[in-house]
GROMACS .gro file of C-alpha atoms in nm:
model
  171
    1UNK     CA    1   0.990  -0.095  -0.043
    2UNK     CA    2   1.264  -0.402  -0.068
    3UNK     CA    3   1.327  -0.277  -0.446
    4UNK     CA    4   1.337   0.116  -0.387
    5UNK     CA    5   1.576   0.066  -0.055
    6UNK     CA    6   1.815  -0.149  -0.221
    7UNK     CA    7   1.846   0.052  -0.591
    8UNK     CA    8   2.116   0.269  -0.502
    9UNK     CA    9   1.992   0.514  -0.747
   10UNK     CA   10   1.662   0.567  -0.618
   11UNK     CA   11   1.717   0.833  -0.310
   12UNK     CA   12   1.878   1.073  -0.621
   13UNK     CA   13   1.605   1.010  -0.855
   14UNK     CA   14   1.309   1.302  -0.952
   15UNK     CA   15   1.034   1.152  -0.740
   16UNK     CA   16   1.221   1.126  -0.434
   17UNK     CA   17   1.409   1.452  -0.465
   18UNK     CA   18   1.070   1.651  -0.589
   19UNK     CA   19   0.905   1.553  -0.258
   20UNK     CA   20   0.953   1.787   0.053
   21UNK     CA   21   0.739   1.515   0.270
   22UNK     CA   22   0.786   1.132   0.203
   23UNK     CA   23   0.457   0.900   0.406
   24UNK     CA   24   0.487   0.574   0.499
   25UNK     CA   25   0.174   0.384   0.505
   26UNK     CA   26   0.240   0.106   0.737
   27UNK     CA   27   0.343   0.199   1.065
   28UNK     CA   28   0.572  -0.139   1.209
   29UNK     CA   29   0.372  -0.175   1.564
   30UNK     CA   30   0.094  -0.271   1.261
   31UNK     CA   31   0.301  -0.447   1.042
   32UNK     CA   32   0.408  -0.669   1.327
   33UNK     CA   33   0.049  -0.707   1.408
   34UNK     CA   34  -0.113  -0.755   1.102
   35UNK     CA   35   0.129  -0.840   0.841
   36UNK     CA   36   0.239  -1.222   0.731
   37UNK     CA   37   0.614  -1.322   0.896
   38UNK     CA   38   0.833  -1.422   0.614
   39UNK     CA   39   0.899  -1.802   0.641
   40UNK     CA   40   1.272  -1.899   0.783
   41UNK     CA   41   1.417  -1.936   0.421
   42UNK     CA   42   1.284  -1.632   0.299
   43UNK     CA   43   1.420  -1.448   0.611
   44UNK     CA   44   1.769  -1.625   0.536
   45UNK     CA   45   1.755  -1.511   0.178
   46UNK     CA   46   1.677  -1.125   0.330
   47UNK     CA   47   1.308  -1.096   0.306
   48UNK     CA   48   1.114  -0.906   0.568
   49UNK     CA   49   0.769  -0.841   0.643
   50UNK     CA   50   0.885  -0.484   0.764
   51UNK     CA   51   1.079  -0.221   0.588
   52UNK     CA   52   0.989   0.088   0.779
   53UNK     CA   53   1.330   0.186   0.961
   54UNK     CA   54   1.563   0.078   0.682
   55UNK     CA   55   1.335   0.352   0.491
   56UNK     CA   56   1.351   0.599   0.782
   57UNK     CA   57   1.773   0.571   0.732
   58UNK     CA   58   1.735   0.570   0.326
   59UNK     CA   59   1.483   0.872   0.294
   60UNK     CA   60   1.635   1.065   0.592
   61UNK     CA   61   2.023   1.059   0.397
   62UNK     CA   62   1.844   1.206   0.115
   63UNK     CA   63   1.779   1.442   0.321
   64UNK     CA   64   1.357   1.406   0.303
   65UNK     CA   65   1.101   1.442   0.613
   66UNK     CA   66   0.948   1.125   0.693
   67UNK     CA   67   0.610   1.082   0.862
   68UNK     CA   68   0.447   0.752   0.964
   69UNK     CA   69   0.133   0.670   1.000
   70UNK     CA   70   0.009   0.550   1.342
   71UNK     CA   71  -0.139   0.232   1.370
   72UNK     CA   72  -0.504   0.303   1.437
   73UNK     CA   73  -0.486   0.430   1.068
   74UNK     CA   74  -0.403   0.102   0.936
   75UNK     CA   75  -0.672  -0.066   1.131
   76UNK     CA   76  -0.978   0.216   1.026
   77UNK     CA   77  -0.849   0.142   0.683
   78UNK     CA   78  -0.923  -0.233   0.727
   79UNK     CA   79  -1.269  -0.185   0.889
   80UNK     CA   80  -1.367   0.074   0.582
   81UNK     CA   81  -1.294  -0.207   0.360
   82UNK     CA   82  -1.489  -0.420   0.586
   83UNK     CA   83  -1.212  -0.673   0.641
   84UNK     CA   84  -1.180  -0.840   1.034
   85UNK     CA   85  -0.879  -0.757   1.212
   86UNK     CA   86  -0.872  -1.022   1.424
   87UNK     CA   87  -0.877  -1.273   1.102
   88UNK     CA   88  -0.660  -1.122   0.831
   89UNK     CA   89  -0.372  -1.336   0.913
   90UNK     CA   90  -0.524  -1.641   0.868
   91UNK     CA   91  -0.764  -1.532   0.576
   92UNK     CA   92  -0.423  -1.400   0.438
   93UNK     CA   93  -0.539  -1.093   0.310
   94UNK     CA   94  -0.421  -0.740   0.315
   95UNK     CA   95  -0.514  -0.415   0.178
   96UNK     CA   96  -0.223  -0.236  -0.013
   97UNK     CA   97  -0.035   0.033   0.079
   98UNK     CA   98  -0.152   0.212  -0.278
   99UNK     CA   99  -0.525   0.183  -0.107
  100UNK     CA  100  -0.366   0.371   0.248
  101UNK     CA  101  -0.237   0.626  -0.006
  102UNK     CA  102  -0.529   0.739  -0.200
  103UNK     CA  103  -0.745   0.678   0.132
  104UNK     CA  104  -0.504   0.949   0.295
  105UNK     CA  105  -0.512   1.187   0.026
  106UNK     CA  106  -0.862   1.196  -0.063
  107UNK     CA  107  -0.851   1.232   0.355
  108UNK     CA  108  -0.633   1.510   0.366
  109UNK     CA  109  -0.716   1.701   0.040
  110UNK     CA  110  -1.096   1.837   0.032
  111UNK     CA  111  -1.262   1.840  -0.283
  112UNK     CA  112  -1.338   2.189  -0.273
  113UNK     CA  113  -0.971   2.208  -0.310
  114UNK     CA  114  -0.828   1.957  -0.482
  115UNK     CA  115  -0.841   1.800  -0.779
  116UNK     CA  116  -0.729   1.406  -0.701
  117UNK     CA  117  -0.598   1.191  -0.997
  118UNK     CA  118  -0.440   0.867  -0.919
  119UNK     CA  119  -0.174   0.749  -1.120
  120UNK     CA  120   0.015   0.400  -1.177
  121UNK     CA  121  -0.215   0.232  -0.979
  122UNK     CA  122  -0.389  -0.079  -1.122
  123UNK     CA  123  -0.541  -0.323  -0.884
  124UNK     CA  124  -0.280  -0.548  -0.932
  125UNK     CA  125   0.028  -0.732  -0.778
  126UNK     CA  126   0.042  -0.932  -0.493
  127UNK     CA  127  -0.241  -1.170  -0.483
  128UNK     CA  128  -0.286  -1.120  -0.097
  129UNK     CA  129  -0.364  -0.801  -0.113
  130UNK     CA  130  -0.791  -0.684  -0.156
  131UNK     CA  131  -0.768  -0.577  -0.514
  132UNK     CA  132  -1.140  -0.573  -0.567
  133UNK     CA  133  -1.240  -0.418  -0.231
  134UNK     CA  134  -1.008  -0.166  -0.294
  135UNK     CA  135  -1.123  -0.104  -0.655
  136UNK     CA  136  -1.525  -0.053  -0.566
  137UNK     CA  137  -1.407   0.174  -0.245
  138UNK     CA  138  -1.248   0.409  -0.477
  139UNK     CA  139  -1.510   0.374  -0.723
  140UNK     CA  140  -1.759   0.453  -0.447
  141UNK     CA  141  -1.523   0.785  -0.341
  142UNK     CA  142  -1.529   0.884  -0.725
  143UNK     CA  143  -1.907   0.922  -0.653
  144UNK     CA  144  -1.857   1.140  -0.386
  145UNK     CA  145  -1.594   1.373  -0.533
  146UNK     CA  146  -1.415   1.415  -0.825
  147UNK     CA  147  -1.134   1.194  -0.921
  148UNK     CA  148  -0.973   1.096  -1.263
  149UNK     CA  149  -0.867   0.721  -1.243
  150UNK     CA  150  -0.558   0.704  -1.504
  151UNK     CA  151  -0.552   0.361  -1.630
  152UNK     CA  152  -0.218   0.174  -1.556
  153UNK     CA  153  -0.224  -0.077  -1.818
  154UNK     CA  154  -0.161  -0.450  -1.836
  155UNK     CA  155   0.216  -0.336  -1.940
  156UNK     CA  156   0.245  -0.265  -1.534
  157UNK     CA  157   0.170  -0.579  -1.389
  158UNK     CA  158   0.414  -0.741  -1.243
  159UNK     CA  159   0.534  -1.069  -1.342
  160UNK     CA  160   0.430  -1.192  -0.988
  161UNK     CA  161   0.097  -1.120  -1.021
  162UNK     CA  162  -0.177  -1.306  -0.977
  163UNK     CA  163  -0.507  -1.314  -0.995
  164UNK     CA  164  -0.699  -1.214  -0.650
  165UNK     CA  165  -0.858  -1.436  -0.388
  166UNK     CA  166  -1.169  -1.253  -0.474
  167UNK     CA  167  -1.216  -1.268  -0.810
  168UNK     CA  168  -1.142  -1.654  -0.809
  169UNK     CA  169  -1.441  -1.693  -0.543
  170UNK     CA  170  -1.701  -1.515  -0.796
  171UNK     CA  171  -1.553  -1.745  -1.128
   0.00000   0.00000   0.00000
């Protein structure tokens, strides 16, 4: 969210102007709860662990509808990946807020109805976040309904990324 609020150019661009509702994943009662507090020199160089109402201003003067998702949603989402509230802080991990999206839409959009394809999205990036949980709940959802996967390609991973806690535990 730190990238998209401060490129000037993204509240103009297609995506954001093609979408009558914009969600926000992470509501900031749970990101206060859940969510690792940048350390004092990140803070100092402008990093924060929560982005929510500086996106509330930047989608809002574009003129968009924002909704946020309560906190209870974040915390089902953990327990359906089978993670422990009360330790993700000090195991340091975190689902992603591309897993809250699908989860919601494949929530909100019945199969009788939709078609769901998920694009862009590659189990990849930060290496707190449950890449491989993540990965084999989808997979189990594409069991239950139909979904086309698009493959993101090694060409989108970030230069950040590492490999997962989880797949270093099973090497």
């Amino acid at each position: 969210m730190e990238r998209r609020i401060k490129n000037p150019d993204y509240p103009g661009s297609p995506i954001v102007q093609a979408a009558e509702l914009i969600i926000l994943v992470s509501h900031p009662t749970a990101v206060q709860k859940y969510a690792l507090k940048p350390s004092l020199w990140a803070r100092i160089k402008g990093r924060r662990a929560e982005w929510t109402w500086a996106a509330i201003k930047m989608y809002g003067d574009a003129g968009k509808m924002v909704a946020i998702l309560p906190p209870a949603y974040y915390a089902a989402g953990c327990e359906e990946l089978g993670l422990n509230l009360s330790t993700l802080l000090d195991e340091r991990t975190f689902p992603s807020t591309g897993y809250f999206g699908i989860r919601y839409a494949l929530e909100h959009f019945p199969a009788d109805e939709w078609d769901v394809e998920i694009a862009g999205f590659g189990w990849q990036g930060w290496h707190n976040h449950t890449w491989d949980p993540e990965r084999e709940w989808v997979a189990r959802r594409a069991g239950e309904r139909n979904i086309k996967i698009w493959p993101a390609g090694e060409e989108s991973k970030p230069k950040y990324a590492k490999k997962d806690r989880y797949s270093r535990k099973k090497a």
